[in-house]
Amino acid sequence: MTEERRASATSNLSLEQRAWNIRRKALLMGEVQGQGYIGQALGIADILAASYFHALEYRAEDPEWEGRDRFLLSIGHYAIALYSVLMEAGILPEDELETYGMDDSRMPMSGMASYTPGMEITGGSLGHGLGIAVGMALGLKRKVNPAFVFNLMSDGELGEGSTWEAVMSAVQHKLDNLICLVDFNDQQADGKSTAALAQGDELKKWQAFGWHTQRVDGNDLSAVVAAFDEARATDHPGPRVIVFDTRMCKGVDFLETREITHFVRVEADEWSKALAVLEEGKPQ
Ligand SMILES: Cc1ncc(C[n+]2csc(CCOP(=O)(O)OP(=O)(O)O)c2C)c(N)n1
Ligand SMILES: [Mg+2]
């Protein structure tokens, strides 16, 4: 861990504990509004813990520090997940948790970069994050800034033409400072992503364009950490992608097994039950 991250870490919690805290914060925020993209937040908590407490360089007290690695949330509807990790990292104060989704909150239900410290882009119009990440990575190279750009996108965005334009242009510009993270939860608005549009062999496609590729279980923290390390360290002369297979609602078994299409409905009396189930799995 470098000086920057050491300064931002408030204690020596394990990545498992960080991921658990992220899940808990997301559930607490969901409870505030009685809704939210909880399934996605629970699903990517391990990726976020590994990002903010292992892979990324940043300064919690100075979110705009020029040397920071940029973490782009292409999927604006996942904002509740990003707020959880930004709070866990000390970039957002925890006492704002109760304001989630309220008027004048810095944490609107769909992410807005101008509202929230640490939120690099306003995502949400899907298919744009990777193109923005390409521009940022190119700009950093031109400024001889060694920072990396991480773009977190979804499997639904793999069906957007703009994503594949960005895939090609990242190779054209030899962007070895760009790491794309794909949350492959096999869900999108109309059901399973793999049923909505044939995905084929995901890694072969990215490889064919010239990317360094990995595919790992996104809910296996040690595999996630190893994938981040490999993505940074490889001497591949271009961009890198990690496809993470994740399970929506991970960590709350009665929600994991519920039939979900994009949005998991949690009844008013189920938030406390979900928090209690999470508590049972609390890492020591
Ligand atoms: C360009 C665009 N088209 C449609 C939408 C509406 N929309 C919001 S979330 C979503 C699902 C997209 O799939 P994915 O991001 O994989 O969703 P999840 O895994 O959260 O179900 C859609 C179609 C959008 N935000 N942007
Ligand atoms: Mg999806």
Coordinates of C-alpha atoms and ligand atoms in Angstrom, one line a residue:
M1 CA 0.0 0.0 0.0
T2 CA 1.4 3.4 -0.9
E3 CA 1.6 6.6 1.2
E4 CA -1.5 8.0 -0.5
R5 CA -3.7 5.0 0.2
R6 CA -2.3 4.5 3.6
A7 CA -3.2 8.1 4.4
S8 CA -6.8 7.5 3.2
A9 CA -7.3 4.2 5.1
T10 CA -8.9 4.9 8.4
S11 CA -7.9 1.6 9.9
N12 CA -6.4 -1.7 9.1
L13 CA -9.6 -3.5 8.1
S14 CA -9.3 -6.5 5.8
L15 CA -10.7 -6.4 2.3
E16 CA -13.5 -8.8 3.4
Q17 CA -14.4 -6.4 6.2
R18 CA -14.4 -3.4 3.7
A19 CA -16.7 -5.3 1.3
W20 CA -19.0 -6.1 4.2
N21 CA -19.1 -2.5 5.2
I22 CA -19.9 -1.4 1.7
R23 CA -22.8 -3.9 1.5
R24 CA -24.1 -2.7 4.8
K25 CA -23.9 1.0 3.8
A26 CA -25.7 0.2 0.6
L27 CA -28.5 -1.6 2.5
L28 CA -28.8 1.3 4.9
M29 CA -29.2 3.8 2.1
G30 CA -31.7 1.5 0.3
E31 CA -33.7 1.5 3.5
V32 CA -33.7 5.4 3.6
Q33 CA -35.6 5.5 0.2
G34 CA -37.3 2.1 0.4
Q35 CA -35.7 1.2 -2.9
G36 CA -32.4 1.3 -4.8
Y37 CA -30.2 -0.7 -7.0
I38 CA -29.3 -2.9 -4.1
G39 CA -28.8 -6.1 -6.1
Q40 CA -26.0 -4.4 -8.1
A41 CA -24.4 -2.8 -5.1
L42 CA -24.3 -6.1 -3.2
G43 CA -23.0 -7.8 -6.3
I44 CA -20.0 -5.5 -6.9
A45 CA -19.0 -4.8 -3.3
D46 CA -16.0 -7.1 -3.5
I47 CA -14.8 -5.3 -6.7
L48 CA -15.2 -1.9 -5.1
A49 CA -13.4 -3.0 -1.9
A50 CA -10.4 -4.3 -4.0
S51 CA -10.5 -1.1 -6.1
Y52 CA -10.5 1.4 -3.3
F53 CA -8.5 -0.5 -0.7
H54 CA -6.0 -2.3 -3.0
A55 CA -5.8 -1.1 -6.5
L56 CA -6.4 2.6 -6.7
E57 CA -4.1 5.5 -5.8
Y58 CA -6.0 8.4 -4.3
R59 CA -6.1 10.9 -1.5
A60 CA -9.3 10.9 0.4
E61 CA -8.8 14.4 1.7
D62 CA -8.1 15.7 -1.9
P63 CA -10.4 13.8 -4.3
E64 CA -9.2 16.0 -7.2
W65 CA -5.5 15.3 -6.6
E66 CA -4.0 15.3 -10.1
G67 CA -2.0 12.1 -9.5
R68 CA -5.0 10.0 -8.6
D69 CA -6.2 7.0 -10.5
R70 CA -9.5 7.9 -12.1
F71 CA -12.4 5.5 -11.3
L72 CA -15.3 6.1 -13.7
L73 CA -18.7 4.8 -12.9
S74 CA -20.2 4.4 -16.4
I75 CA -23.3 2.8 -14.9
G76 CA -25.0 5.8 -13.2
H77 CA -27.7 3.6 -11.8
Y78 CA -25.1 1.9 -9.6
A79 CA -24.5 5.2 -7.8
I80 CA -25.6 3.7 -4.4
A81 CA -22.7 1.3 -4.7
L82 CA -20.2 4.1 -5.4
Y83 CA -21.5 6.2 -2.5
S84 CA -21.0 3.3 -0.2
V85 CA -17.3 2.9 -1.1
L86 CA -16.7 6.6 -1.2
M87 CA -18.0 6.8 2.4
E88 CA -16.0 3.7 3.4
A89 CA -12.9 5.4 1.9
G90 CA -13.5 8.6 3.8
I91 CA -14.1 10.7 0.6
L92 CA -17.8 11.3 1.5
P93 CA -18.7 11.8 5.2
E94 CA -20.7 8.9 6.7
D95 CA -23.2 11.3 8.3
E96 CA -24.6 12.1 4.9
L97 CA -25.8 8.5 4.5
E98 CA -29.3 9.4 5.7
T99 CA -29.7 12.0 3.0
Y100 CA -29.5 9.5 0.2
G101 CA -31.8 10.4 -2.7
M102 CA -33.3 13.4 -0.9
D103 CA -33.6 16.9 -2.3
D104 CA -30.3 18.8 -1.9
S105 CA -28.4 15.6 -1.1
R106 CA -25.0 15.2 -2.6
M107 CA -26.0 11.6 -3.2
P108 CA -28.8 11.6 -5.8
M109 CA -30.2 8.2 -6.8
S110 CA -28.6 8.5 -10.2
G111 CA -25.0 9.6 -10.0
M112 CA -24.0 13.2 -10.9
A113 CA -20.4 14.2 -11.0
S114 CA -21.1 17.8 -10.1
Y115 CA -22.9 16.8 -6.9
T116 CA -20.5 14.2 -5.4
P117 CA -16.9 14.4 -4.4
G118 CA -15.0 11.4 -5.9
M119 CA -17.5 10.8 -8.7
E120 CA -15.5 11.4 -11.8
I121 CA -18.3 11.4 -14.5
T122 CA -22.0 11.6 -14.8
G123 CA -22.8 8.1 -16.1
G124 CA -26.2 6.6 -16.7
S125 CA -26.7 7.2 -20.3
L126 CA -25.3 3.8 -20.9
G127 CA -22.5 3.1 -23.3
H128 CA -20.5 6.3 -22.8
G129 CA -18.1 5.6 -19.9
L130 CA -15.5 3.7 -21.9
G131 CA -15.3 6.4 -24.5
I132 CA -14.8 9.0 -21.8
A133 CA -12.2 6.8 -20.2
V134 CA -10.3 6.6 -23.5
G135 CA -10.2 10.4 -23.7
M136 CA -9.0 10.7 -20.1
A137 CA -6.4 8.0 -20.5
L138 CA -5.1 9.7 -23.6
G139 CA -5.0 13.1 -21.9
L140 CA -3.1 11.6 -19.0
K141 CA -0.5 10.2 -21.3
R142 CA -0.1 13.4 -23.1
K143 CA 0.5 15.2 -19.8
V144 CA 3.0 12.4 -18.8
N145 CA 0.8 11.7 -15.8
P146 CA 1.3 8.0 -14.7
A147 CA -2.2 7.6 -13.3
F148 CA -4.5 4.8 -14.5
V149 CA -8.1 5.1 -15.6
F150 CA -10.5 2.4 -14.4
N151 CA -13.9 2.3 -16.1
L152 CA -16.6 0.2 -14.4
M153 CA -19.2 -0.8 -16.9
S154 CA -22.0 -3.4 -17.1
D155 CA -22.8 -6.3 -19.4
G156 CA -25.7 -4.4 -20.7
E157 CA -23.3 -1.8 -22.1
L158 CA -21.6 -4.6 -24.1
G159 CA -24.6 -4.3 -26.4
E160 CA -23.9 -0.6 -27.1
G161 CA -22.1 0.2 -30.4
S162 CA -20.3 3.2 -28.7
T163 CA -18.6 0.7 -26.4
W164 CA -17.0 -1.1 -29.3
E165 CA -15.8 2.2 -30.9
A166 CA -14.1 3.0 -27.7
V167 CA -12.6 -0.5 -27.5
M168 CA -11.0 0.0 -30.9
S169 CA -9.8 3.5 -30.2
A170 CA -8.1 2.5 -26.9
V171 CA -6.0 0.0 -28.9
Q172 CA -5.2 2.6 -31.6
H173 CA -3.8 4.9 -28.9
K174 CA -2.0 2.1 -27.1
L175 CA -3.7 3.0 -23.8
D176 CA -1.8 0.8 -21.4
N177 CA -3.0 3.1 -18.6
L178 CA -6.7 2.0 -19.1
I179 CA -8.3 -0.8 -17.2
C180 CA -11.9 -1.6 -18.0
L181 CA -13.9 -3.5 -15.4
V182 CA -17.1 -5.3 -16.6
D183 CA -19.7 -6.3 -14.1
F184 CA -21.1 -9.4 -15.8
N185 CA -24.1 -10.1 -13.6
D186 CA -26.0 -11.5 -16.6
Q187 CA -28.8 -9.1 -16.0
Q188 CA -30.2 -6.1 -17.8
A189 CA -33.6 -4.4 -18.1
D190 CA -35.2 -7.1 -20.3
G191 CA -33.8 -10.1 -18.4
K192 CA -30.6 -12.1 -18.9
S193 CA -27.9 -10.2 -20.9
T194 CA -26.8 -13.5 -22.5
A195 CA -30.4 -14.0 -23.7
A196 CA -31.0 -10.4 -24.9
L197 CA -28.0 -10.3 -27.2
A198 CA -25.7 -13.2 -28.0
Q199 CA -22.5 -12.3 -26.2
G200 CA -20.3 -15.0 -27.7
D201 CA -16.9 -15.6 -26.2
E202 CA -16.4 -12.3 -24.4
L203 CA -12.7 -12.6 -23.9
K204 CA -12.0 -13.6 -27.5
K205 CA -13.8 -10.5 -28.8
W206 CA -11.7 -8.1 -26.6
Q207 CA -8.5 -10.1 -27.5
A208 CA -9.3 -9.8 -31.2
F209 CA -9.3 -6.1 -30.8
G210 CA -5.9 -6.1 -29.0
W211 CA -6.8 -6.0 -25.3
H212 CA -5.2 -7.8 -22.5
T213 CA -8.0 -9.9 -21.0
Q214 CA -9.0 -11.7 -17.9
R215 CA -12.2 -13.2 -16.6
V216 CA -12.7 -14.0 -12.9
D217 CA -15.3 -14.6 -10.2
G218 CA -16.1 -11.0 -9.1
N219 CA -17.2 -12.3 -5.7
D220 CA -13.9 -14.1 -4.9
L221 CA -11.8 -11.3 -3.3
S222 CA -8.5 -13.0 -3.8
A223 CA -9.2 -13.6 -7.5
V224 CA -10.3 -10.0 -7.9
V225 CA -7.1 -8.7 -6.2
A226 CA -4.9 -11.0 -8.4
A227 CA -6.7 -9.8 -11.5
F228 CA -6.1 -6.1 -10.6
D229 CA -2.5 -6.8 -9.9
E230 CA -2.1 -8.5 -13.3
A231 CA -3.9 -5.8 -15.1
R232 CA -1.5 -3.2 -13.7
A233 CA 1.6 -5.2 -14.0
T234 CA 1.4 -6.7 -17.4
D235 CA 3.7 -5.4 -20.1
H236 CA 0.9 -5.7 -22.7
P237 CA 1.3 -2.5 -24.8
G238 CA -2.3 -1.6 -24.7
P239 CA -5.6 -1.5 -22.7
R240 CA -6.7 -4.2 -20.3
V241 CA -10.1 -5.5 -19.4
I242 CA -11.3 -7.7 -16.5
V243 CA -14.7 -9.3 -16.9
F244 CA -16.1 -10.1 -13.5
D245 CA -18.8 -12.7 -13.1
T246 CA -20.9 -11.4 -10.2
R247 CA -24.0 -12.5 -8.3
M248 CA -26.6 -9.9 -7.8
C249 CA -27.6 -9.5 -4.1
K250 CA -24.5 -11.4 -3.0
G251 CA -24.4 -11.7 0.8
V252 CA -28.1 -11.7 1.5
D253 CA -29.3 -15.2 0.6
F254 CA -33.1 -14.6 0.5
L255 CA -32.5 -11.8 -2.0
E256 CA -29.9 -13.8 -4.0
T257 CA -32.4 -16.5 -4.7
R258 CA -35.3 -14.1 -5.5
E259 CA -36.2 -13.8 -9.2
I260 CA -34.6 -10.6 -10.3
T261 CA -34.9 -8.7 -13.6
H262 CA -32.6 -5.7 -13.3
F263 CA -34.3 -4.3 -10.2
V264 CA -34.8 -6.2 -7.0
R265 CA -37.9 -5.2 -5.0
V266 CA -37.3 -5.2 -1.3
E267 CA -40.5 -4.8 0.8
A268 CA -40.6 -2.3 3.7
D269 CA -40.2 -5.0 6.3
E270 CA -37.4 -6.7 4.5
W271 CA -34.6 -4.1 5.0
S272 CA -34.1 -5.0 8.6
K273 CA -34.2 -8.7 7.7
A274 CA -31.6 -8.1 5.0
L275 CA -29.3 -6.3 7.4
A276 CA -29.7 -9.1 10.0
V277 CA -28.8 -11.7 7.4
L278 CA -25.8 -9.7 6.4
E279 CA -24.8 -9.4 10.1
E280 CA -24.7 -13.2 10.3
G281 CA -22.1 -13.3 7.7
K282 CA -19.9 -10.5 9.2
P283 CA -16.2 -11.3 8.7
Q284 CA -14.1 -11.3 11.9
Ligands
LIG1 C1 -28.5 4.5 -23.5 C2 -29.4 4.0 -22.4 N1 -30.4 3.2 -22.8 C3 -31.3 2.7 -21.9 C4 -31.1 3.0 -20.6 C5 -32.1 2.5 -19.6 N2 -31.5 1.6 -18.7 C6 -31.1 1.9 -17.4 S1 -30.4 0.6 -16.6 C7 -30.6 -0.4 -17.9 C8 -30.1 -1.9 -17.9 C9 -28.8 -2.0 -18.6 O1 -28.1 -3.2 -18.4 P1 -27.1 -3.3 -17.2 O2 -26.4 -2.1 -17.1 O3 -26.3 -4.6 -17.4 O4 -28.1 -3.4 -16.0 P2 -28.2 -4.3 -14.6 O5 -27.1 -5.3 -14.6 O6 -28.1 -3.2 -13.6 O7 -29.5 -4.9 -14.7 C10 -31.3 0.2 -19.0 C11 -31.6 -0.4 -20.3 C12 -30.1 3.9 -20.2 N3 -29.8 4.2 -19.0 N4 -29.2 4.3 -21.2
MG2 MG -26.0 -6.2 -16.0

